[in-house]
Amino acid sequence: MTELTDSSLDALFAQARDAAPLPSGDLMARVLADAEGVIATREAEEIARIKDRQPKQRHPVLAAMVAALGGWRAVAGLATAGVAGLAIGLGAPMTVTTLATGGYADSDASYETTSYEATSYDAGESGYALDDLVPSFYDLASEG
Amino acid sequence: MDLPARVRYADPVMTMPFDALNDVSDEALLISFGNGDREAARALTMRLTPKVLGYSARLLRDRAEAEDVAQEAMLRLWKIAPEWRQGEAQVSTWLYRVVTNLCTDRLRKKRGKGLDEIAEPEDERPSQDAVLMQRQRVDALQAALDTLPDRQREAVVLRHIEGLGNPEIAEVLDISVEAVESLTARGKRALAKALASQREILGFESDGS
């Protein structure tokens, strides 16, 4: 039994191509209906998204608190002050202590005994040394 | 329609007469559809559904199932339209790929049920009627195609009936171009062998081979 030649096979392919099934009107309608459905859902989503983007109502209690403190600007200032206080407390307890207690009281005594040059360089007119005013991170390191 | 202005942004294509869309590429239409253009959907349906159905019918034989697959493939196309990335793949290639996968799934399920349920090819009735003759030939070809392994059948149909180039087939089937060549060559040889016994019915007696 011999095989079919290439040319007759090609002719067969061509015939098959011509005899390709045509989609029924029903299928076309279903496909189009699907497309419409997809567009409709997408438009609905789009509308929902646009609605979503309008400013949201805040929780009434939170809104009242912010209003009582003087609006969001005041709340921002408070927050900044709070963070700064935390940073000072963490970063420079020694400085704070020196400023608050010993430094200034001691300065009168030392002013008399040290030479004029030394005081003018090291402590200026006040009793503070320069390092007293610079935040120190030693404490953080040593305590940890 | 009562839509905010932002939703209705797909005017340019929509205002064109229908014939004008014949020159617009599949991809442009798809992107336009992704932007909510209904006219683009119509044009794409007209253009692509016959292709999709033709291919799925060759793979499945069952007309109703082929239509289901075509509808499903088109639905996937509609859904992917907004995320379609321009220039990455051809729309038709993408569709052939989806159809191939859908048909493979269906055939696999069917095979689980047993081969008996697949429709038998029609009886071979000798007839002088040219139309009938042609239908017999096509049926015989289809029957022979059905005997091929899935991959070979897909490659042969895409190459010789759908008329795709080898690189595109490689993309559809996710294999190399060399693999496509080998698949089509083997498929064609198997077809020729399967059809050899039906030469008389096919009217190829005087082949001279």
mmCIF file of C-alpha atoms in Angstrom:
data_model
loop_
_atom_site.group_PDB
_atom_site.id
_atom_site.type_symbol
_atom_site.label_atom_id
_atom_site.label_comp_id
_atom_site.label_asym_id
_atom_site.label_seq_id
_atom_site.Cartn_x
_atom_site.Cartn_y
_atom_site.Cartn_z
ATOM 1 C CA MET A 1 0.000 0.000 0.000
ATOM 2 C CA THR A 2 1.477 3.284 -1.052
ATOM 3 C CA GLU A 3 1.128 6.552 0.757
ATOM 4 C CA LEU A 4 -0.719 9.547 -0.504
ATOM 5 C CA THR A 5 1.474 11.988 -2.367
ATOM 6 C CA ASP A 6 2.247 15.368 -0.959
ATOM 7 C CA SER A 7 0.309 17.137 -3.671
ATOM 8 C CA SER A 8 -2.896 15.214 -3.079
ATOM 9 C CA LEU A 9 -2.502 15.758 0.631
ATOM 10 C CA ASP A 10 -2.099 19.472 -0.006
ATOM 11 C CA ALA A 11 -5.239 19.435 -2.142
ATOM 12 C CA LEU A 12 -7.032 17.759 0.710
ATOM 13 C CA PHE A 13 -5.826 20.416 3.140
ATOM 14 C CA ALA A 14 -7.056 23.124 0.790
ATOM 15 C CA GLN A 15 -10.476 21.524 0.626
ATOM 16 C CA ALA A 16 -10.599 21.256 4.376
ATOM 17 C CA ARG A 17 -9.713 24.944 4.590
ATOM 18 C CA ASP A 18 -12.601 25.812 2.286
ATOM 19 C CA ALA A 19 -14.957 23.611 4.228
ATOM 20 C CA ALA A 20 -14.118 25.285 7.528
ATOM 21 C CA PRO A 21 -17.193 25.418 9.732
ATOM 22 C CA LEU A 22 -18.801 28.856 9.916
ATOM 23 C CA PRO A 23 -19.876 30.116 13.308
ATOM 24 C CA SER A 24 -23.620 30.126 13.811
ATOM 25 C CA GLY A 25 -25.447 33.357 14.497
ATOM 26 C CA ASP A 26 -26.149 32.002 17.933
ATOM 27 C CA LEU A 27 -22.451 31.625 18.704
ATOM 28 C CA MET A 28 -21.721 35.136 17.454
ATOM 29 C CA ALA A 29 -24.500 36.475 19.643
ATOM 30 C CA ARG A 30 -23.170 34.637 22.683
ATOM 31 C CA VAL A 31 -19.643 35.913 22.095
ATOM 32 C CA LEU A 32 -20.903 39.479 21.696
ATOM 33 C CA ALA A 33 -23.057 39.150 24.800
ATOM 34 C CA ASP A 34 -19.959 38.051 26.738
ATOM 35 C CA ALA A 35 -18.117 41.110 25.475
ATOM 36 C CA GLU A 36 -20.974 43.362 26.541
ATOM 37 C CA GLY A 37 -21.016 41.699 29.929
ATOM 38 C CA VAL A 38 -17.297 42.228 30.406
ATOM 39 C CA ILE A 39 -17.612 45.899 29.434
ATOM 40 C CA ALA A 40 -20.560 46.350 31.782
ATOM 41 C CA THR A 41 -18.765 44.849 34.789
ATOM 42 C CA ARG A 42 -15.672 46.876 34.042
ATOM 43 C CA GLU A 43 -17.688 50.085 33.876
ATOM 44 C CA ALA A 44 -19.409 49.222 37.126
ATOM 45 C CA GLU A 45 -16.013 48.675 38.744
ATOM 46 C CA GLU A 46 -14.773 51.954 37.351
ATOM 47 C CA ILE A 47 -17.731 53.843 38.785
ATOM 48 C CA ALA A 48 -17.240 52.155 42.149
ATOM 49 C CA ARG A 49 -13.582 53.129 42.058
ATOM 50 C CA ILE A 50 -14.393 56.763 41.317
ATOM 51 C CA LYS A 51 -16.895 56.812 44.158
ATOM 52 C CA ASP A 52 -14.307 55.238 46.402
ATOM 53 C CA ARG A 53 -11.878 57.985 45.679
ATOM 54 C CA GLN A 54 -14.110 60.672 47.134
ATOM 55 C CA PRO A 55 -12.904 61.764 50.623
ATOM 56 C CA LYS A 56 -13.806 59.320 53.304
ATOM 57 C CA GLN A 57 -15.665 60.283 56.437
ATOM 58 C CA ARG A 58 -13.395 59.897 59.462
ATOM 59 C CA HIS A 59 -14.470 58.163 62.599
ATOM 60 C CA PRO A 60 -16.509 60.749 64.570
ATOM 61 C CA VAL A 61 -14.534 60.314 67.827
ATOM 62 C CA LEU A 62 -11.196 60.763 66.051
ATOM 63 C CA ALA A 63 -12.549 63.781 64.167
ATOM 64 C CA ALA A 64 -13.756 65.356 67.459
ATOM 65 C CA MET A 65 -10.342 64.824 69.109
ATOM 66 C CA VAL A 66 -8.471 66.427 66.251
ATOM 67 C CA ALA A 67 -10.908 69.357 66.274
ATOM 68 C CA ALA A 68 -10.521 69.826 70.024
ATOM 69 C CA LEU A 69 -6.724 70.023 69.712
ATOM 70 C CA GLY A 70 -7.047 72.726 67.057
ATOM 71 C CA GLY A 71 -7.105 70.915 63.720
ATOM 72 C CA TRP A 72 -4.560 68.719 62.013
ATOM 73 C CA ARG A 73 -1.830 71.416 62.042
ATOM 74 C CA ALA A 74 -1.852 71.552 65.810
ATOM 75 C CA VAL A 75 -1.816 67.756 65.990
ATOM 76 C CA ALA A 76 1.216 67.716 63.695
ATOM 77 C CA GLY A 77 3.018 70.227 65.950
ATOM 78 C CA LEU A 78 2.241 68.146 68.995
ATOM 79 C CA ALA A 79 3.535 65.044 67.326
ATOM 80 C CA THR A 80 6.784 66.813 66.360
ATOM 81 C CA ALA A 81 7.291 68.061 69.910
ATOM 82 C CA GLY A 82 6.672 64.588 71.222
ATOM 83 C CA VAL A 83 9.240 63.019 68.902
ATOM 84 C CA ALA A 84 11.786 65.731 69.723
ATOM 85 C CA GLY A 85 11.297 65.111 73.439
ATOM 86 C CA LEU A 86 11.817 61.420 72.950
ATOM 87 C CA ALA A 87 15.006 62.054 70.950
ATOM 88 C CA ILE A 88 16.425 64.351 73.589
ATOM 89 C CA GLY A 89 15.569 61.928 76.329
ATOM 90 C CA LEU A 90 17.222 59.014 74.530
ATOM 91 C CA GLY A 91 20.191 60.821 73.091
ATOM 92 C CA ALA A 92 21.489 63.231 75.701
ATOM 93 C CA PRO A 93 20.537 62.551 79.296
ATOM 94 C CA MET A 94 23.961 63.760 80.535
ATOM 95 C CA THR A 95 23.608 67.113 78.815
ATOM 96 C CA VAL A 96 20.181 67.599 80.199
ATOM 97 C CA THR A 97 21.372 66.749 83.682
ATOM 98 C CA THR A 98 24.329 69.095 83.436
ATOM 99 C CA LEU A 99 22.196 71.924 82.209
ATOM 100 C CA ALA A 100 19.538 71.329 84.792
ATOM 101 C CA THR A 101 21.754 70.963 87.857
ATOM 102 C CA GLY A 102 25.493 71.186 88.466
ATOM 103 C CA GLY A 103 27.027 73.085 85.597
ATOM 104 C CA TYR A 104 25.747 76.532 86.196
ATOM 105 C CA ALA A 105 26.133 76.468 89.998
ATOM 106 C CA ASP A 106 29.746 75.278 89.766
ATOM 107 C CA SER A 107 30.710 77.856 87.241
ATOM 108 C CA ASP A 108 30.946 80.764 89.688
ATOM 109 C CA ALA A 109 33.566 79.027 91.781
ATOM 110 C CA SER A 110 35.660 77.892 88.853
ATOM 111 C CA TYR A 111 35.480 81.319 87.228
ATOM 112 C CA GLU A 112 37.580 82.861 89.979
ATOM 113 C CA THR A 113 40.324 80.225 90.093
ATOM 114 C CA THR A 114 41.074 79.488 86.428
ATOM 115 C CA SER A 115 42.925 81.857 84.200
ATOM 116 C CA TYR A 116 41.071 84.256 81.949
ATOM 117 C CA GLU A 117 42.280 82.581 78.751
ATOM 118 C CA ALA A 118 41.241 79.143 79.821
ATOM 119 C CA THR A 119 37.757 80.188 80.773
ATOM 120 C CA SER A 120 37.212 82.182 77.649
ATOM 121 C CA TYR A 121 38.150 79.193 75.499
ATOM 122 C CA ASP A 122 36.668 76.368 77.510
ATOM 123 C CA ALA A 123 33.522 77.783 78.961
ATOM 124 C CA GLY A 124 33.053 81.295 77.715
ATOM 125 C CA GLU A 125 31.177 83.615 80.005
ATOM 126 C CA SER A 126 28.906 80.928 81.382
ATOM 127 C CA GLY A 127 29.855 77.948 83.466
ATOM 128 C CA TYR A 128 29.152 75.442 80.686
ATOM 129 C CA ALA A 129 31.841 73.591 78.804
ATOM 130 C CA LEU A 130 31.315 73.087 75.085
ATOM 131 C CA ASP A 131 30.757 69.320 75.424
ATOM 132 C CA ASP A 132 27.987 69.988 77.895
ATOM 133 C CA LEU A 133 25.912 71.396 75.087
ATOM 134 C CA VAL A 134 26.678 68.699 72.534
ATOM 135 C CA PRO A 135 24.426 65.653 72.647
ATOM 136 C CA SER A 136 26.342 62.616 73.706
ATOM 137 C CA PHE A 137 25.574 59.144 72.544
ATOM 138 C CA TYR A 138 27.952 57.470 74.991
ATOM 139 C CA ASP A 139 25.167 56.706 77.337
ATOM 140 C CA LEU A 140 23.183 54.953 74.685
ATOM 141 C CA ALA A 141 26.169 52.846 73.756
ATOM 142 C CA SER A 142 27.312 51.992 77.250
ATOM 143 C CA GLU A 143 23.937 51.179 78.674
ATOM 144 C CA GLY A 144 22.919 48.893 75.852
ATOM 145 C CA MET B 1 -25.962 55.845 29.599
ATOM 146 C CA ASP B 2 -25.610 57.582 32.864
ATOM 147 C CA LEU B 3 -21.859 57.367 33.258
ATOM 148 C CA PRO B 4 -19.295 59.842 34.499
ATOM 149 C CA ALA B 5 -17.358 61.438 31.685
ATOM 150 C CA ARG B 6 -14.186 59.539 32.607
ATOM 151 C CA VAL B 7 -15.722 56.204 31.754
ATOM 152 C CA ARG B 8 -16.676 57.220 28.254
ATOM 153 C CA TYR B 9 -13.225 57.732 26.842
ATOM 154 C CA ALA B 10 -13.349 55.394 23.870
ATOM 155 C CA ASP B 11 -14.875 57.691 21.304
ATOM 156 C CA PRO B 12 -12.380 57.825 18.425
ATOM 157 C CA VAL B 13 -13.023 54.342 17.071
ATOM 158 C CA MET B 14 -16.663 54.319 18.017
ATOM 159 C CA THR B 15 -17.556 57.223 15.763
ATOM 160 C CA MET B 16 -16.007 55.580 12.713
ATOM 161 C CA PRO B 17 -18.193 53.700 10.256
ATOM 162 C CA PHE B 18 -18.012 49.942 10.638
ATOM 163 C CA ASP B 19 -16.106 49.353 7.397
ATOM 164 C CA ALA B 20 -13.289 51.550 8.536
ATOM 165 C CA LEU B 21 -12.405 48.981 11.180
ATOM 166 C CA ASN B 22 -11.262 46.510 8.545
ATOM 167 C CA ASP B 23 -7.934 48.281 8.366
ATOM 168 C CA VAL B 24 -7.421 48.386 12.110
ATOM 169 C CA SER B 25 -5.163 45.681 13.538
ATOM 170 C CA ASP B 26 -6.494 43.099 15.970
ATOM 171 C CA GLU B 27 -4.310 44.544 18.662
ATOM 172 C CA ALA B 28 -5.549 48.116 18.200
ATOM 173 C CA LEU B 29 -9.115 46.864 18.310
ATOM 174 C CA LEU B 30 -8.424 44.851 21.432
ATOM 175 C CA ILE B 31 -6.938 47.836 23.214
ATOM 176 C CA SER B 32 -9.853 49.944 22.114
ATOM 177 C CA PHE B 33 -12.166 47.284 23.490
ATOM 178 C CA GLY B 34 -10.206 47.332 26.726
ATOM 179 C CA ASN B 35 -11.134 50.989 26.950
ATOM 180 C CA GLY B 36 -14.802 50.164 26.663
ATOM 181 C CA ASP B 37 -15.388 50.347 22.914
ATOM 182 C CA ARG B 38 -18.348 48.163 21.932
ATOM 183 C CA GLU B 39 -17.838 48.601 18.207
ATOM 184 C CA ALA B 40 -14.359 47.119 18.558
ATOM 185 C CA ALA B 41 -15.922 44.106 20.265
ATOM 186 C CA ARG B 42 -18.212 43.620 17.285
ATOM 187 C CA ALA B 43 -15.366 43.856 14.787
ATOM 188 C CA LEU B 44 -13.185 41.464 16.797
ATOM 189 C CA THR B 45 -16.018 38.983 17.106
ATOM 190 C CA MET B 46 -16.616 39.019 13.351
ATOM 191 C CA ARG B 47 -12.959 38.645 12.618
ATOM 192 C CA LEU B 48 -11.746 36.147 15.196
ATOM 193 C CA THR B 49 -14.662 33.873 16.058
ATOM 194 C CA PRO B 50 -14.594 32.019 12.699
ATOM 195 C CA LYS B 51 -10.868 31.368 13.086
ATOM 196 C CA VAL B 52 -11.240 30.175 16.629
ATOM 197 C CA LEU B 53 -14.195 27.959 15.803
ATOM 198 C CA GLY B 54 -12.502 26.500 12.725
ATOM 199 C CA TYR B 55 -9.480 25.495 14.740
ATOM 200 C CA SER B 56 -11.375 24.118 17.708
ATOM 201 C CA ALA B 57 -13.677 22.135 15.408
ATOM 202 C CA ARG B 58 -10.640 20.480 13.814
ATOM 203 C CA LEU B 59 -9.306 19.472 17.176
ATOM 204 C CA LEU B 60 -12.561 18.365 18.751
ATOM 205 C CA ARG B 61 -14.872 17.170 15.948
ATOM 206 C CA ASP B 62 -17.916 17.780 18.128
ATOM 207 C CA ARG B 63 -19.580 20.919 16.829
ATOM 208 C CA ALA B 64 -21.308 21.927 20.074
ATOM 209 C CA GLU B 65 -18.142 21.460 22.063
ATOM 210 C CA ALA B 66 -16.136 23.392 19.510
ATOM 211 C CA GLU B 67 -18.578 26.286 19.875
ATOM 212 C CA ASP B 68 -18.268 26.168 23.641
ATOM 213 C CA VAL B 69 -14.504 26.288 23.348
ATOM 214 C CA ALA B 70 -14.692 29.181 20.889
ATOM 215 C CA GLN B 71 -16.939 31.126 23.238
ATOM 216 C CA GLU B 72 -14.704 30.404 26.208
ATOM 217 C CA ALA B 73 -11.586 31.472 24.307
ATOM 218 C CA MET B 74 -13.233 34.708 23.215
ATOM 219 C CA LEU B 75 -14.417 35.365 26.759
ATOM 220 C CA ARG B 76 -10.827 35.025 27.972
ATOM 221 C CA LEU B 77 -9.800 37.474 25.297
ATOM 222 C CA TRP B 78 -12.408 39.974 26.495
ATOM 223 C CA LYS B 79 -11.218 39.597 30.047
ATOM 224 C CA ILE B 80 -7.548 40.041 29.288
ATOM 225 C CA ALA B 81 -8.105 43.082 27.054
ATOM 226 C CA PRO B 82 -7.375 45.787 29.674
ATOM 227 C CA GLU B 83 -4.068 44.162 30.620
ATOM 228 C CA TRP B 84 -3.042 43.397 27.045
ATOM 229 C CA ARG B 85 0.596 44.341 26.606
ATOM 230 C CA GLN B 86 1.229 45.859 23.251
ATOM 231 C CA GLY B 87 3.648 44.143 20.905
ATOM 232 C CA GLU B 88 4.251 41.149 23.145
ATOM 233 C CA ALA B 89 2.228 38.598 21.182
ATOM 234 C CA GLN B 90 -0.172 38.554 18.282
ATOM 235 C CA VAL B 91 -3.802 38.378 19.253
ATOM 236 C CA SER B 92 -4.461 35.437 16.938
ATOM 237 C CA THR B 93 -1.421 33.563 18.281
ATOM 238 C CA TRP B 94 -2.638 34.099 21.795
ATOM 239 C CA LEU B 95 -6.102 32.815 20.834
ATOM 240 C CA TYR B 96 -4.768 29.716 19.074
ATOM 241 C CA ARG B 97 -2.819 28.974 22.197
ATOM 242 C CA VAL B 98 -5.849 29.314 24.446
ATOM 243 C CA VAL B 99 -7.926 27.150 22.113
ATOM 244 C CA THR B 100 -5.199 24.512 21.999
ATOM 245 C CA ASN B 101 -5.133 24.304 25.770
ATOM 246 C CA LEU B 102 -8.897 24.262 26.142
ATOM 247 C CA CYS B 103 -9.215 21.497 23.553
ATOM 248 C CA THR B 104 -6.445 19.486 25.141
ATOM 249 C CA ASP B 105 -8.267 19.649 28.454
ATOM 250 C CA ARG B 106 -11.522 18.539 26.892
ATOM 251 C CA LEU B 107 -9.934 15.708 24.957
ATOM 252 C CA ARG B 108 -8.205 14.520 28.085
ATOM 253 C CA LYS B 109 -11.482 14.421 29.966
ATOM 254 C CA LYS B 110 -13.168 12.659 27.095
ATOM 255 C CA ARG B 111 -10.438 10.084 26.922
ATOM 256 C CA GLY B 112 -11.063 9.352 30.575
ATOM 257 C CA LYS B 113 -14.616 8.365 29.645
ATOM 258 C CA GLY B 114 -13.473 6.063 26.879
ATOM 259 C CA LEU B 115 -12.959 6.318 23.180
ATOM 260 C CA ASP B 116 -16.381 4.929 22.312
ATOM 261 C CA GLU B 117 -18.090 8.198 23.011
ATOM 262 C CA ILE B 118 -16.221 10.049 20.333
ATOM 263 C CA ALA B 119 -18.334 10.337 17.212
ATOM 264 C CA GLU B 120 -17.508 7.868 14.492
ATOM 265 C CA PRO B 121 -16.623 9.179 11.081
ATOM 266 C CA GLU B 122 -19.465 8.975 8.600
ATOM 267 C CA ASP B 123 -19.933 5.931 6.436
ATOM 268 C CA GLU B 124 -18.145 5.912 3.167
ATOM 269 C CA ARG B 125 -20.940 6.172 0.598
ATOM 270 C CA PRO B 126 -19.854 6.235 -3.007
ATOM 271 C CA SER B 127 -21.520 9.141 -4.733
ATOM 272 C CA GLN B 128 -21.178 11.127 -7.885
ATOM 273 C CA ASP B 129 -22.273 14.284 -6.221
ATOM 274 C CA ALA B 130 -19.320 16.643 -6.130
ATOM 275 C CA VAL B 131 -20.381 18.318 -2.914
ATOM 276 C CA LEU B 132 -20.860 15.026 -1.189
ATOM 277 C CA MET B 133 -17.535 13.910 -2.570
ATOM 278 C CA GLN B 134 -15.807 16.878 -1.126
ATOM 279 C CA ARG B 135 -17.464 16.376 2.212
ATOM 280 C CA GLN B 136 -16.334 12.778 2.216
ATOM 281 C CA ARG B 137 -12.811 13.847 1.534
ATOM 282 C CA VAL B 138 -12.852 16.375 4.296
ATOM 283 C CA ASP B 139 -14.402 13.841 6.634
ATOM 284 C CA ALA B 140 -11.766 11.312 5.730
ATOM 285 C CA LEU B 141 -9.064 13.853 6.416
ATOM 286 C CA GLN B 142 -10.659 14.699 9.725
ATOM 287 C CA ALA B 143 -10.883 11.033 10.649
ATOM 288 C CA ALA B 144 -7.235 10.608 9.779
ATOM 289 C CA LEU B 145 -6.347 13.712 11.794
ATOM 290 C CA ASP B 146 -8.131 12.235 14.762
ATOM 291 C CA THR B 147 -5.817 9.259 14.715
ATOM 292 C CA LEU B 148 -2.774 11.470 15.217
ATOM 293 C CA PRO B 149 -1.265 12.213 18.621
ATOM 294 C CA ASP B 150 -2.501 15.553 20.020
ATOM 295 C CA ARG B 151 0.668 17.509 19.409
ATOM 296 C CA GLN B 152 1.029 16.288 15.845
ATOM 297 C CA ARG B 153 -2.599 17.032 15.076
ATOM 298 C CA GLU B 154 -2.330 20.547 16.474
ATOM 299 C CA ALA B 155 0.825 21.256 14.522
ATOM 300 C CA VAL B 156 -0.537 19.861 11.254
ATOM 301 C CA VAL B 157 -3.830 21.734 11.563
ATOM 302 C CA LEU B 158 -2.102 25.009 12.391
ATOM 303 C CA ARG B 159 0.423 24.600 9.606
ATOM 304 C CA HIS B 160 -1.626 23.231 6.737
ATOM 305 C CA ILE B 161 -5.196 24.249 7.432
ATOM 306 C CA GLU B 162 -4.935 27.439 9.452
ATOM 307 C CA GLY B 163 -1.886 28.419 7.413
ATOM 308 C CA LEU B 164 0.342 29.637 10.235
ATOM 309 C CA GLY B 165 4.104 29.931 9.885
ATOM 310 C CA ASN B 166 6.403 27.656 11.857
ATOM 311 C CA PRO B 167 7.644 30.362 14.257
ATOM 312 C CA GLU B 168 4.079 31.273 15.128
ATOM 313 C CA ILE B 169 3.141 27.638 15.648
ATOM 314 C CA ALA B 170 6.160 27.302 17.901
ATOM 315 C CA GLU B 171 4.794 30.170 19.956
ATOM 316 C CA VAL B 172 1.297 28.724 20.074
ATOM 317 C CA LEU B 173 2.447 25.277 21.169
ATOM 318 C CA ASP B 174 5.268 26.612 23.319
ATOM 319 C CA ILE B 175 7.922 24.467 21.641
ATOM 320 C CA SER B 176 10.925 25.148 19.415
ATOM 321 C CA VAL B 177 10.684 25.749 15.687
ATOM 322 C CA GLU B 178 12.643 22.538 15.073
ATOM 323 C CA ALA B 179 10.120 20.624 17.129
ATOM 324 C CA VAL B 180 7.336 22.120 15.041
ATOM 325 C CA GLU B 181 9.044 21.027 11.845
ATOM 326 C CA SER B 182 9.491 17.522 13.122
ATOM 327 C CA LEU B 183 5.895 17.369 14.371
ATOM 328 C CA THR B 184 4.403 18.532 11.083
ATOM 329 C CA ALA B 185 6.623 16.227 9.055
ATOM 330 C CA ARG B 186 5.743 13.209 11.166
ATOM 331 C CA GLY B 187 2.078 14.208 11.237
ATOM 332 C CA LYS B 188 1.923 14.557 7.494
ATOM 333 C CA ARG B 189 3.545 11.206 6.932
ATOM 334 C CA ALA B 190 1.131 9.555 9.333
ATOM 335 C CA LEU B 191 -1.770 11.233 7.552
ATOM 336 C CA ALA B 192 -0.587 10.051 4.163
ATOM 337 C CA LYS B 193 -0.346 6.530 5.496
ATOM 338 C CA ALA B 194 -3.754 6.653 7.150
ATOM 339 C CA LEU B 195 -5.401 7.984 4.026
ATOM 340 C CA ALA B 196 -3.688 5.571 1.660
ATOM 341 C CA SER B 197 -6.375 2.941 2.165
ATOM 342 C CA GLN B 198 -9.056 5.387 1.155
ATOM 343 C CA ARG B 199 -7.612 6.558 -2.106
ATOM 344 C CA GLU B 200 -10.567 5.434 -4.160
ATOM 345 C CA ILE B 201 -13.048 7.179 -1.953
ATOM 346 C CA LEU B 202 -10.930 10.276 -2.066
ATOM 347 C CA GLY B 203 -10.741 10.176 -5.825
ATOM 348 C CA PHE B 204 -6.975 10.058 -5.906
ATOM 349 C CA GLU B 205 -6.658 6.781 -7.852
ATOM 350 C CA SER B 206 -4.737 8.369 -10.659
ATOM 351 C CA ASP B 207 -2.049 9.790 -8.428
ATOM 352 C CA GLY B 208 0.595 7.985 -10.394
ATOM 353 C CA SER B 209 2.640 7.168 -7.339
#
